[in-house]
Amino acid sequence: MAIEFTKYHGLGNDFILIDNRSSSEPVITPEQAIKLCDRHFGIGADGVIFALPGENGTDYTMRIFNSDGSEPEMCGNGIRCLGVFLADLEGKSRTKDLYRIQTLAGVMSPQLMADGQVKVDMGLPKLLAGEIPTTLSAGDTKVINQPLEVAGKTWEVTCVSMGNPHCITFVEDVAAIPLESIGPQFEHHPAFPQRTNTEFIQVVSGDYLKMRVWERGAGITLACGTGACASLVAGVLTGKCDRFATVELPGGPLQIEWSEIDQRVYMTGPAERVFAGKL
C-alpha cells in the first residue's frame, strides 16, 4: 500500500506527517518509523506524526513515533506542524484556524495566525515530582533547584512536565555544554523512571533565554517546543525570568507565555512545509 507523506519543520525540528484519518491506529510501525527517520537511508526526521480521527469530541488525534521508535506524549514543534498540515489537507488558507487535538498529554489547541505563526495552548504545567515523574523529591512536592549528580558534577535542576518530562538546568554558557556526551546521561538517569528531556538554559535577560536541548528518544534537536515551555516555567519558579519571554533555540525563536490569569502556557512559533512524497 502506497502511503503519502509530507515533511514539515518547526525551527528545524523536522517531522514526517502522515494522513492517518482513515484509521484509529498508525499505518506504520515504530520499526518502520526508525527507518524513515534515518537521515542517510530514509527520509530523515526527528519523528513521524500521524493525524488520526478525533476522540472525545476533538477534531483530530495526534500520535508520534520518535526517531528511536519510542512514543512521546506530546511534541510542541510537532503539534504546530500538525496544525499547518491539517489546514493543508483541508484546503484551508492557514489563517485563524483553530483545532482541538487529542494527544497522550491531553487536548491541545493549535491556532493558525494571520502572520503565519501558530499559537498553541499547551495547557497547565505539572509541577509535582510524582506527575513528572522523578524521584528527586517526594511525589507531592515540587522539584526546584534540586542537586543532581551527572557526569561527575552536581547540577541544580528544576523539573516540569508539559505532558512529557523535562529536567531544566541553568548555565552560564549553553554553547559550552558537551551536549552529545552529557545529554544521554541526563535522559537515562535513574531519577527519571520514564527518562527525561533535558534543557540547558542561559538567561540573557528576564525576557530572553537561550536554550539547547537533548530530547528523550531523539537526541540533539534544533528546537523543542515543550522544552521551551517547561524552561520558561522553570525560570519563573526560580525567579530567573519573566512570565513572557523569547526562548532562542538553535533553530530560531519561540515566544512563550505562562499566563498569570489562567496559569496555562502558550507557545507561538512557525511551522513550514518542506516537501511531499509517497512511500
PDB file of C-alpha atoms in Angstrom:
ATOM      1  CA  MET A   1       0.000   0.000   0.000  1.00  0.00           C
ATOM      2  CA  ALA A   2       1.381   3.373  -1.013  1.00  0.00           C
ATOM      3  CA  ILE A   3       1.491   5.901   1.823  1.00  0.00           C
ATOM      4  CA  GLU A   4       1.681   9.597   1.080  1.00  0.00           C
ATOM      5  CA  PHE A   5       3.619  11.843   3.437  1.00  0.00           C
ATOM      6  CA  THR A   6       4.570  15.475   3.807  1.00  0.00           C
ATOM      7  CA  LYS A   7       7.620  16.739   5.645  1.00  0.00           C
ATOM      8  CA  TYR A   8       7.381  19.842   7.842  1.00  0.00           C
ATOM      9  CA  HIS A   9       9.687  21.504  10.317  1.00  0.00           C
ATOM     10  CA  GLY A  10       9.294  23.833  13.269  1.00  0.00           C
ATOM     11  CA  LEU A  11      12.563  25.763  13.716  1.00  0.00           C
ATOM     12  CA  GLY A  12      14.485  22.833  12.236  1.00  0.00           C
ATOM     13  CA  ASN A  13      12.780  20.228  14.420  1.00  0.00           C
ATOM     14  CA  ASP A  14      11.560  18.135  11.480  1.00  0.00           C
ATOM     15  CA  PHE A  15       8.787  15.589  11.098  1.00  0.00           C
ATOM     16  CA  ILE A  16       7.212  13.237   8.591  1.00  0.00           C
ATOM     17  CA  LEU A  17       3.442  13.903   8.629  1.00  0.00           C
ATOM     18  CA  ILE A  18       1.046  11.139   7.560  1.00  0.00           C
ATOM     19  CA  ASP A  19      -2.675  11.477   6.850  1.00  0.00           C
ATOM     20  CA  ASN A  20      -3.981   8.687   9.080  1.00  0.00           C
ATOM     21  CA  ARG A  21      -7.607   9.838   9.218  1.00  0.00           C
ATOM     22  CA  SER A  22      -8.940   6.557   7.812  1.00  0.00           C
ATOM     23  CA  SER A  23      -7.690   4.513  10.766  1.00  0.00           C
ATOM     24  CA  SER A  24      -7.511   4.890  14.536  1.00  0.00           C
ATOM     25  CA  GLU A  25      -4.079   3.218  14.628  1.00  0.00           C
ATOM     26  CA  PRO A  26      -0.839   4.411  12.959  1.00  0.00           C
ATOM     27  CA  VAL A  27      -0.403   2.934   9.484  1.00  0.00           C
ATOM     28  CA  ILE A  28       3.297   2.232  10.042  1.00  0.00           C
ATOM     29  CA  THR A  29       5.102   0.540  12.926  1.00  0.00           C
ATOM     30  CA  PRO A  30       7.706   2.049  15.264  1.00  0.00           C
ATOM     31  CA  GLU A  31      10.327  -0.064  13.487  1.00  0.00           C
ATOM     32  CA  GLN A  32       9.330   1.412  10.140  1.00  0.00           C
ATOM     33  CA  ALA A  33       9.419   4.898  11.679  1.00  0.00           C
ATOM     34  CA  ILE A  34      13.025   4.352  12.742  1.00  0.00           C
ATOM     35  CA  LYS A  35      13.972   3.560   9.147  1.00  0.00           C
ATOM     36  CA  LEU A  36      12.057   6.528   7.728  1.00  0.00           C
ATOM     37  CA  CYS A  37      13.706   8.925  10.188  1.00  0.00           C
ATOM     38  CA  ASP A  38      17.220   7.789   9.261  1.00  0.00           C
ATOM     39  CA  ARG A  39      18.948  10.751   7.615  1.00  0.00           C
ATOM     40  CA  HIS A  40      21.125   8.596   5.366  1.00  0.00           C
ATOM     41  CA  PHE A  41      18.911   5.649   4.424  1.00  0.00           C
ATOM     42  CA  GLY A  42      15.448   7.168   4.891  1.00  0.00           C
ATOM     43  CA  ILE A  43      13.607  10.452   4.525  1.00  0.00           C
ATOM     44  CA  GLY A  44      15.286  11.938   7.589  1.00  0.00           C
ATOM     45  CA  ALA A  45      13.363  13.387  10.536  1.00  0.00           C
ATOM     46  CA  ASP A  46      13.200  13.716  14.302  1.00  0.00           C
ATOM     47  CA  GLY A  47       9.917  11.816  14.301  1.00  0.00           C
ATOM     48  CA  VAL A  48       6.815  10.636  12.446  1.00  0.00           C
ATOM     49  CA  ILE A  49       3.471  12.279  13.257  1.00  0.00           C
ATOM     50  CA  PHE A  50       0.083  10.734  12.465  1.00  0.00           C
ATOM     51  CA  ALA A  51      -3.159  12.694  12.031  1.00  0.00           C
ATOM     52  CA  LEU A  52      -5.814  10.256  13.277  1.00  0.00           C
ATOM     53  CA  PRO A  53      -9.578  10.673  13.752  1.00  0.00           C
ATOM     54  CA  GLY A  54     -10.638  12.762  16.710  1.00  0.00           C
ATOM     55  CA  GLU A  55     -11.636  11.297  20.068  1.00  0.00           C
ATOM     56  CA  ASN A  56     -13.970  12.589  22.773  1.00  0.00           C
ATOM     57  CA  GLY A  57     -15.277  15.438  20.659  1.00  0.00           C
ATOM     58  CA  THR A  58     -11.892  16.625  19.376  1.00  0.00           C
ATOM     59  CA  ASP A  59     -11.159  17.384  15.719  1.00  0.00           C
ATOM     60  CA  TYR A  60      -8.205  15.021  15.385  1.00  0.00           C
ATOM     61  CA  THR A  61      -5.887  12.779  17.380  1.00  0.00           C
ATOM     62  CA  MET A  62      -2.107  13.106  17.280  1.00  0.00           C
ATOM     63  CA  ARG A  63       0.301  10.186  17.673  1.00  0.00           C
ATOM     64  CA  ILE A  64       4.070  10.414  17.348  1.00  0.00           C
ATOM     65  CA  PHE A  65       6.913   7.949  16.942  1.00  0.00           C
ATOM     66  CA  ASN A  66      10.339   9.357  17.770  1.00  0.00           C
ATOM     67  CA  SER A  67      13.355   8.621  15.613  1.00  0.00           C
ATOM     68  CA  ASP A  68      14.279   5.804  18.023  1.00  0.00           C
ATOM     69  CA  GLY A  69      10.787   4.258  17.760  1.00  0.00           C
ATOM     70  CA  SER A  70       9.601   5.370  21.192  1.00  0.00           C
ATOM     71  CA  GLU A  71       6.311   7.212  21.562  1.00  0.00           C
ATOM     72  CA  PRO A  72       6.261  10.550  23.438  1.00  0.00           C
ATOM     73  CA  GLU A  73       3.144  12.021  24.993  1.00  0.00           C
ATOM     74  CA  MET A  74       3.408  15.321  23.124  1.00  0.00           C
ATOM     75  CA  CYS A  75       5.622  17.470  20.927  1.00  0.00           C
ATOM     76  CA  GLY A  76       5.335  21.247  20.821  1.00  0.00           C
ATOM     77  CA  ASN A  77       7.004  21.844  17.469  1.00  0.00           C
ATOM     78  CA  GLY A  78       5.253  18.788  16.111  1.00  0.00           C
ATOM     79  CA  ILE A  79       1.773  19.992  17.009  1.00  0.00           C
ATOM     80  CA  ARG A  80       2.405  23.300  15.236  1.00  0.00           C
ATOM     81  CA  CYS A  81       3.436  21.325  12.159  1.00  0.00           C
ATOM     82  CA  LEU A  82       0.337  19.173  12.513  1.00  0.00           C
ATOM     83  CA  GLY A  83      -1.895  22.270  12.631  1.00  0.00           C
ATOM     84  CA  VAL A  84      -0.488  23.515   9.328  1.00  0.00           C
ATOM     85  CA  PHE A  85      -0.627  20.010   7.831  1.00  0.00           C
ATOM     86  CA  LEU A  86      -4.331  19.725   8.712  1.00  0.00           C
ATOM     87  CA  ALA A  87      -5.100  23.096   7.156  1.00  0.00           C
ATOM     88  CA  ASP A  88      -3.268  21.975   4.002  1.00  0.00           C
ATOM     89  CA  LEU A  89      -5.181  18.668   3.929  1.00  0.00           C
ATOM     90  CA  GLU A  90      -8.475  20.528   4.280  1.00  0.00           C
ATOM     91  CA  GLY A  91      -7.515  23.070   1.628  1.00  0.00           C
ATOM     92  CA  LYS A  92      -7.819  25.967   4.050  1.00  0.00           C
ATOM     93  CA  SER A  93      -5.901  29.228   3.937  1.00  0.00           C
ATOM     94  CA  ARG A  94      -3.886  28.639   7.126  1.00  0.00           C
ATOM     95  CA  THR A  95      -5.472  31.749   8.607  1.00  0.00           C
ATOM     96  CA  LYS A  96      -7.112  31.785  12.019  1.00  0.00           C
ATOM     97  CA  ASP A  97      -7.988  28.093  12.003  1.00  0.00           C
ATOM     98  CA  LEU A  98      -8.256  26.537  15.475  1.00  0.00           C
ATOM     99  CA  TYR A  99      -8.031  22.792  16.063  1.00  0.00           C
ATOM    100  CA  ARG A 100      -8.713  20.741  19.184  1.00  0.00           C
ATOM    101  CA  ILE A 101      -6.335  17.798  19.074  1.00  0.00           C
ATOM    102  CA  GLN A 102      -6.290  14.801  21.387  1.00  0.00           C
ATOM    103  CA  THR A 103      -2.787  13.789  22.467  1.00  0.00           C
ATOM    104  CA  LEU A 104      -1.430  11.413  25.076  1.00  0.00           C
ATOM    105  CA  ALA A 105      -0.832  14.549  27.175  1.00  0.00           C
ATOM    106  CA  GLY A 106      -4.426  15.747  26.878  1.00  0.00           C
ATOM    107  CA  VAL A 107      -6.226  18.075  24.475  1.00  0.00           C
ATOM    108  CA  MET A 108      -4.038  20.699  22.770  1.00  0.00           C
ATOM    109  CA  SER A 109      -5.320  23.600  20.666  1.00  0.00           C
ATOM    110  CA  PRO A 110      -3.078  24.978  17.903  1.00  0.00           C
ATOM    111  CA  GLN A 111      -4.361  28.142  16.234  1.00  0.00           C
ATOM    112  CA  LEU A 112      -3.063  29.292  12.862  1.00  0.00           C
ATOM    113  CA  MET A 113      -2.456  33.035  12.946  1.00  0.00           C
ATOM    114  CA  ALA A 114      -2.768  35.581  10.145  1.00  0.00           C
ATOM    115  CA  ASP A 115       1.000  36.250  10.232  1.00  0.00           C
ATOM    116  CA  GLY A 116       1.808  32.609   9.505  1.00  0.00           C
ATOM    117  CA  GLN A 117       2.743  31.734  13.077  1.00  0.00           C
ATOM    118  CA  VAL A 118       0.983  29.023  15.063  1.00  0.00           C
ATOM    119  CA  LYS A 119      -0.098  29.680  18.658  1.00  0.00           C
ATOM    120  CA  VAL A 120      -0.718  26.669  20.860  1.00  0.00           C
ATOM    121  CA  ASP A 121      -2.468  26.470  24.209  1.00  0.00           C
ATOM    122  CA  MET A 122      -0.138  23.964  25.853  1.00  0.00           C
ATOM    123  CA  GLY A 123      -2.252  23.588  28.981  1.00  0.00           C
ATOM    124  CA  LEU A 124      -1.266  23.666  32.635  1.00  0.00           C
ATOM    125  CA  PRO A 125       2.291  22.702  33.553  1.00  0.00           C
ATOM    126  CA  LYS A 126       2.604  19.856  36.043  1.00  0.00           C
ATOM    127  CA  LEU A 127       4.994  20.688  38.845  1.00  0.00           C
ATOM    128  CA  LEU A 128       4.860  17.854  41.378  1.00  0.00           C
ATOM    129  CA  ALA A 129       7.566  15.197  41.343  1.00  0.00           C
ATOM    130  CA  GLY A 130       5.031  12.376  41.058  1.00  0.00           C
ATOM    131  CA  GLU A 131       3.456  13.982  37.992  1.00  0.00           C
ATOM    132  CA  ILE A 132       6.707  14.476  36.068  1.00  0.00           C
ATOM    133  CA  PRO A 133       7.774  11.748  37.160  1.00  0.00           C
ATOM    134  CA  THR A 134      11.030  11.960  39.093  1.00  0.00           C
ATOM    135  CA  THR A 135      12.362  10.590  42.367  1.00  0.00           C
ATOM    136  CA  LEU A 136      14.343  13.760  43.144  1.00  0.00           C
ATOM    137  CA  SER A 137      11.843  14.726  45.832  1.00  0.00           C
ATOM    138  CA  ALA A 138       8.662  13.417  47.455  1.00  0.00           C
ATOM    139  CA  GLY A 139       5.864  12.814  44.983  1.00  0.00           C
ATOM    140  CA  ASP A 140       3.672  15.628  46.276  1.00  0.00           C
ATOM    141  CA  THR A 141       6.402  18.306  46.241  1.00  0.00           C
ATOM    142  CA  LYS A 142       7.960  20.490  43.559  1.00  0.00           C
ATOM    143  CA  VAL A 143      11.468  19.926  42.240  1.00  0.00           C
ATOM    144  CA  ILE A 144      13.113  23.359  42.240  1.00  0.00           C
ATOM    145  CA  ASN A 145      16.898  23.822  42.308  1.00  0.00           C
ATOM    146  CA  GLN A 146      17.456  20.235  43.421  1.00  0.00           C
ATOM    147  CA  PRO A 147      21.000  18.787  43.191  1.00  0.00           C
ATOM    148  CA  LEU A 148      21.549  16.043  40.604  1.00  0.00           C
ATOM    149  CA  GLU A 149      24.807  14.181  40.057  1.00  0.00           C
ATOM    150  CA  VAL A 150      25.568  13.711  36.371  1.00  0.00           C
ATOM    151  CA  ALA A 151      28.938  13.118  34.710  1.00  0.00           C
ATOM    152  CA  GLY A 152      30.874  13.707  37.926  1.00  0.00           C
ATOM    153  CA  LYS A 153      29.280  17.114  38.529  1.00  0.00           C
ATOM    154  CA  THR A 154      26.461  18.390  40.721  1.00  0.00           C
ATOM    155  CA  TRP A 155      23.827  20.267  38.725  1.00  0.00           C
ATOM    156  CA  GLU A 156      20.950  22.287  40.136  1.00  0.00           C
ATOM    157  CA  VAL A 157      17.835  21.154  38.288  1.00  0.00           C
ATOM    158  CA  THR A 158      14.186  22.130  38.183  1.00  0.00           C
ATOM    159  CA  CYS A 159      11.680  19.644  36.793  1.00  0.00           C
ATOM    160  CA  VAL A 160       8.446  20.361  34.922  1.00  0.00           C
ATOM    161  CA  SER A 161       6.034  18.250  32.909  1.00  0.00           C
ATOM    162  CA  MET A 162       4.274  19.666  29.865  1.00  0.00           C
ATOM    163  CA  GLY A 163       2.610  16.286  29.421  1.00  0.00           C
ATOM    164  CA  ASN A 164       6.133  14.902  28.994  1.00  0.00           C
ATOM    165  CA  PRO A 165       9.044  15.100  31.461  1.00  0.00           C
ATOM    166  CA  HIS A 166      11.631  17.886  31.436  1.00  0.00           C
ATOM    167  CA  CYS A 167      14.729  18.485  33.505  1.00  0.00           C
ATOM    168  CA  ILE A 168      15.962  22.087  33.293  1.00  0.00           C
ATOM    169  CA  THR A 169      19.305  23.418  34.435  1.00  0.00           C
ATOM    170  CA  PHE A 170      20.564  26.990  34.172  1.00  0.00           C
ATOM    171  CA  VAL A 171      24.126  27.530  32.947  1.00  0.00           C
ATOM    172  CA  GLU A 172      26.451  30.434  32.209  1.00  0.00           C
ATOM    173  CA  ASP A 173      27.073  29.482  28.574  1.00  0.00           C
ATOM    174  CA  VAL A 174      24.895  26.993  26.683  1.00  0.00           C
ATOM    175  CA  ALA A 175      27.421  26.814  23.848  1.00  0.00           C
ATOM    176  CA  ALA A 176      29.983  25.291  26.222  1.00  0.00           C
ATOM    177  CA  ILE A 177      27.793  22.302  27.191  1.00  0.00           C
ATOM    178  CA  PRO A 178      29.053  18.983  25.704  1.00  0.00           C
ATOM    179  CA  LEU A 179      25.503  18.027  24.787  1.00  0.00           C
ATOM    180  CA  GLU A 180      26.298  14.901  22.799  1.00  0.00           C
ATOM    181  CA  SER A 181      28.059  13.211  25.716  1.00  0.00           C
ATOM    182  CA  ILE A 182      26.113  14.597  28.666  1.00  0.00           C
ATOM    183  CA  GLY A 183      22.585  14.529  27.208  1.00  0.00           C
ATOM    184  CA  PRO A 184      22.196  10.730  27.281  1.00  0.00           C
ATOM    185  CA  GLN A 185      23.360  10.641  30.912  1.00  0.00           C
ATOM    186  CA  PHE A 186      20.571  13.013  31.911  1.00  0.00           C
ATOM    187  CA  GLU A 187      17.994  11.179  29.782  1.00  0.00           C
ATOM    188  CA  HIS A 188      18.726   7.784  31.324  1.00  0.00           C
ATOM    189  CA  HIS A 189      19.436   8.921  34.883  1.00  0.00           C
ATOM    190  CA  PRO A 190      17.745   6.641  37.464  1.00  0.00           C
ATOM    191  CA  ALA A 191      15.973   9.679  38.949  1.00  0.00           C
ATOM    192  CA  PHE A 192      13.704   9.698  35.868  1.00  0.00           C
ATOM    193  CA  PRO A 193      11.770   6.416  35.612  1.00  0.00           C
ATOM    194  CA  GLN A 194      10.317   7.371  32.204  1.00  0.00           C
ATOM    195  CA  ARG A 195      13.556   9.029  31.029  1.00  0.00           C
ATOM    196  CA  THR A 196      13.587  12.782  30.510  1.00  0.00           C
ATOM    197  CA  ASN A 197      14.114  15.632  28.079  1.00  0.00           C
ATOM    198  CA  THR A 198      16.899  17.941  29.264  1.00  0.00           C
ATOM    199  CA  GLU A 199      17.172  21.686  28.672  1.00  0.00           C
ATOM    200  CA  PHE A 200      20.269  23.788  29.299  1.00  0.00           C
ATOM    201  CA  ILE A 201      19.295  27.446  29.691  1.00  0.00           C
ATOM    202  CA  GLN A 202      21.320  30.638  29.587  1.00  0.00           C
ATOM    203  CA  VAL A 203      19.473  33.672  30.954  1.00  0.00           C
ATOM    204  CA  VAL A 204      20.378  36.680  28.805  1.00  0.00           C
ATOM    205  CA  SER A 205      17.681  38.847  30.365  1.00  0.00           C
ATOM    206  CA  GLY A 206      14.331  38.418  32.079  1.00  0.00           C
ATOM    207  CA  ASP A 207      12.550  38.207  28.735  1.00  0.00           C
ATOM    208  CA  TYR A 208      15.223  36.453  26.676  1.00  0.00           C
ATOM    209  CA  LEU A 209      16.569  32.927  27.194  1.00  0.00           C
ATOM    210  CA  LYS A 210      18.982  30.821  25.146  1.00  0.00           C
ATOM    211  CA  MET A 211      18.330  27.091  25.129  1.00  0.00           C
ATOM    212  CA  ARG A 212      19.924  23.870  23.951  1.00  0.00           C
ATOM    213  CA  VAL A 213      18.120  20.572  24.312  1.00  0.00           C
ATOM    214  CA  TRP A 214      18.650  16.838  24.445  1.00  0.00           C
ATOM    215  CA  GLU A 215      15.303  15.242  23.600  1.00  0.00           C
ATOM    216  CA  ARG A 216      14.220  11.918  25.013  1.00  0.00           C
ATOM    217  CA  GLY A 217      14.125   9.488  22.119  1.00  0.00           C
ATOM    218  CA  ALA A 218      15.538  11.906  19.541  1.00  0.00           C
ATOM    219  CA  GLY A 219      18.819  13.260  20.929  1.00  0.00           C
ATOM    220  CA  ILE A 220      20.111  16.679  19.910  1.00  0.00           C
ATOM    221  CA  THR A 221      17.455  18.639  18.034  1.00  0.00           C
ATOM    222  CA  LEU A 222      17.351  22.205  16.747  1.00  0.00           C
ATOM    223  CA  ALA A 223      14.247  23.020  18.770  1.00  0.00           C
ATOM    224  CA  CYS A 224      11.851  21.585  21.345  1.00  0.00           C
ATOM    225  CA  GLY A 225       8.528  23.317  21.922  1.00  0.00           C
ATOM    226  CA  THR A 226       7.532  21.561  25.129  1.00  0.00           C
ATOM    227  CA  GLY A 227      11.086  22.100  26.362  1.00  0.00           C
ATOM    228  CA  ALA A 228      10.898  25.826  25.719  1.00  0.00           C
ATOM    229  CA  CYS A 229       7.606  25.942  27.651  1.00  0.00           C
ATOM    230  CA  ALA A 230       8.997  23.929  30.548  1.00  0.00           C
ATOM    231  CA  SER A 231      12.121  26.096  30.637  1.00  0.00           C
ATOM    232  CA  LEU A 232      10.166  29.321  30.944  1.00  0.00           C
ATOM    233  CA  VAL A 233       8.091  27.798  33.753  1.00  0.00           C
ATOM    234  CA  ALA A 234      11.311  26.716  35.474  1.00  0.00           C
ATOM    235  CA  GLY A 235      12.712  30.220  35.018  1.00  0.00           C
ATOM    236  CA  VAL A 236       9.658  31.734  36.692  1.00  0.00           C
ATOM    237  CA  LEU A 237       9.762  29.203  39.538  1.00  0.00           C
ATOM    238  CA  THR A 238      13.419  30.035  40.219  1.00  0.00           C
ATOM    239  CA  GLY A 239      12.990  33.798  39.793  1.00  0.00           C
ATOM    240  CA  LYS A 240      15.248  33.946  36.744  1.00  0.00           C
ATOM    241  CA  CYS A 241      12.834  35.191  34.071  1.00  0.00           C
ATOM    242  CA  ASP A 242       9.521  36.879  33.350  1.00  0.00           C
ATOM    243  CA  ARG A 243       6.260  35.124  32.549  1.00  0.00           C
ATOM    244  CA  PHE A 244       6.603  36.117  28.883  1.00  0.00           C
ATOM    245  CA  ALA A 245       9.902  35.622  27.103  1.00  0.00           C
ATOM    246  CA  THR A 246      11.592  34.800  23.839  1.00  0.00           C
ATOM    247  CA  VAL A 247      13.324  31.440  24.003  1.00  0.00           C
ATOM    248  CA  GLU A 248      16.117  31.293  21.431  1.00  0.00           C
ATOM    249  CA  LEU A 249      16.840  27.774  20.195  1.00  0.00           C
ATOM    250  CA  PRO A 250      19.482  26.694  17.664  1.00  0.00           C
ATOM    251  CA  GLY A 251      16.733  26.645  15.003  1.00  0.00           C
ATOM    252  CA  GLY A 252      15.244  30.034  15.918  1.00  0.00           C
ATOM    253  CA  PRO A 253      12.995  31.760  18.476  1.00  0.00           C
ATOM    254  CA  LEU A 254       9.751  30.786  20.176  1.00  0.00           C
ATOM    255  CA  GLN A 255       7.511  33.151  22.138  1.00  0.00           C
ATOM    256  CA  ILE A 256       6.451  31.539  25.409  1.00  0.00           C
ATOM    257  CA  GLU A 257       3.975  32.837  27.990  1.00  0.00           C
ATOM    258  CA  TRP A 258       2.939  31.354  31.343  1.00  0.00           C
ATOM    259  CA  SER A 259      -0.276  33.266  31.891  1.00  0.00           C
ATOM    260  CA  GLU A 260      -0.790  34.752  35.330  1.00  0.00           C
ATOM    261  CA  ILE A 261      -4.540  34.818  34.620  1.00  0.00           C
ATOM    262  CA  ASP A 262      -5.318  31.199  33.790  1.00  0.00           C
ATOM    263  CA  GLN A 263      -1.918  29.599  34.604  1.00  0.00           C
ATOM    264  CA  ARG A 264      -1.802  27.981  31.156  1.00  0.00           C
ATOM    265  CA  VAL A 265       1.282  28.020  28.955  1.00  0.00           C
ATOM    266  CA  TYR A 266       1.081  29.461  25.437  1.00  0.00           C
ATOM    267  CA  MET A 267       3.664  28.850  22.718  1.00  0.00           C
ATOM    268  CA  THR A 268       3.891  30.778  19.436  1.00  0.00           C
ATOM    269  CA  GLY A 269       6.225  29.901  16.577  1.00  0.00           C
ATOM    270  CA  PRO A 270       6.482  28.889  12.915  1.00  0.00           C
ATOM    271  CA  ALA A 271       5.771  25.646  11.073  1.00  0.00           C
ATOM    272  CA  GLU A 272       6.850  25.202   7.462  1.00  0.00           C
ATOM    273  CA  ARG A 273       6.213  22.636   4.752  1.00  0.00           C
ATOM    274  CA  VAL A 274       9.357  21.169   3.189  1.00  0.00           C
ATOM    275  CA  PHE A 275       8.257  18.605   0.582  1.00  0.00           C
ATOM    276  CA  ALA A 276       5.820  15.775  -0.106  1.00  0.00           C
ATOM    277  CA  GLY A 277       6.297  12.255  -1.372  1.00  0.00           C
ATOM    278  CA  LYS A 278       4.996   8.698  -1.439  1.00  0.00           C
ATOM    279  CA  LEU A 279       6.350   5.620   0.328  1.00  0.00           C
TER     280      LEU A 279
END
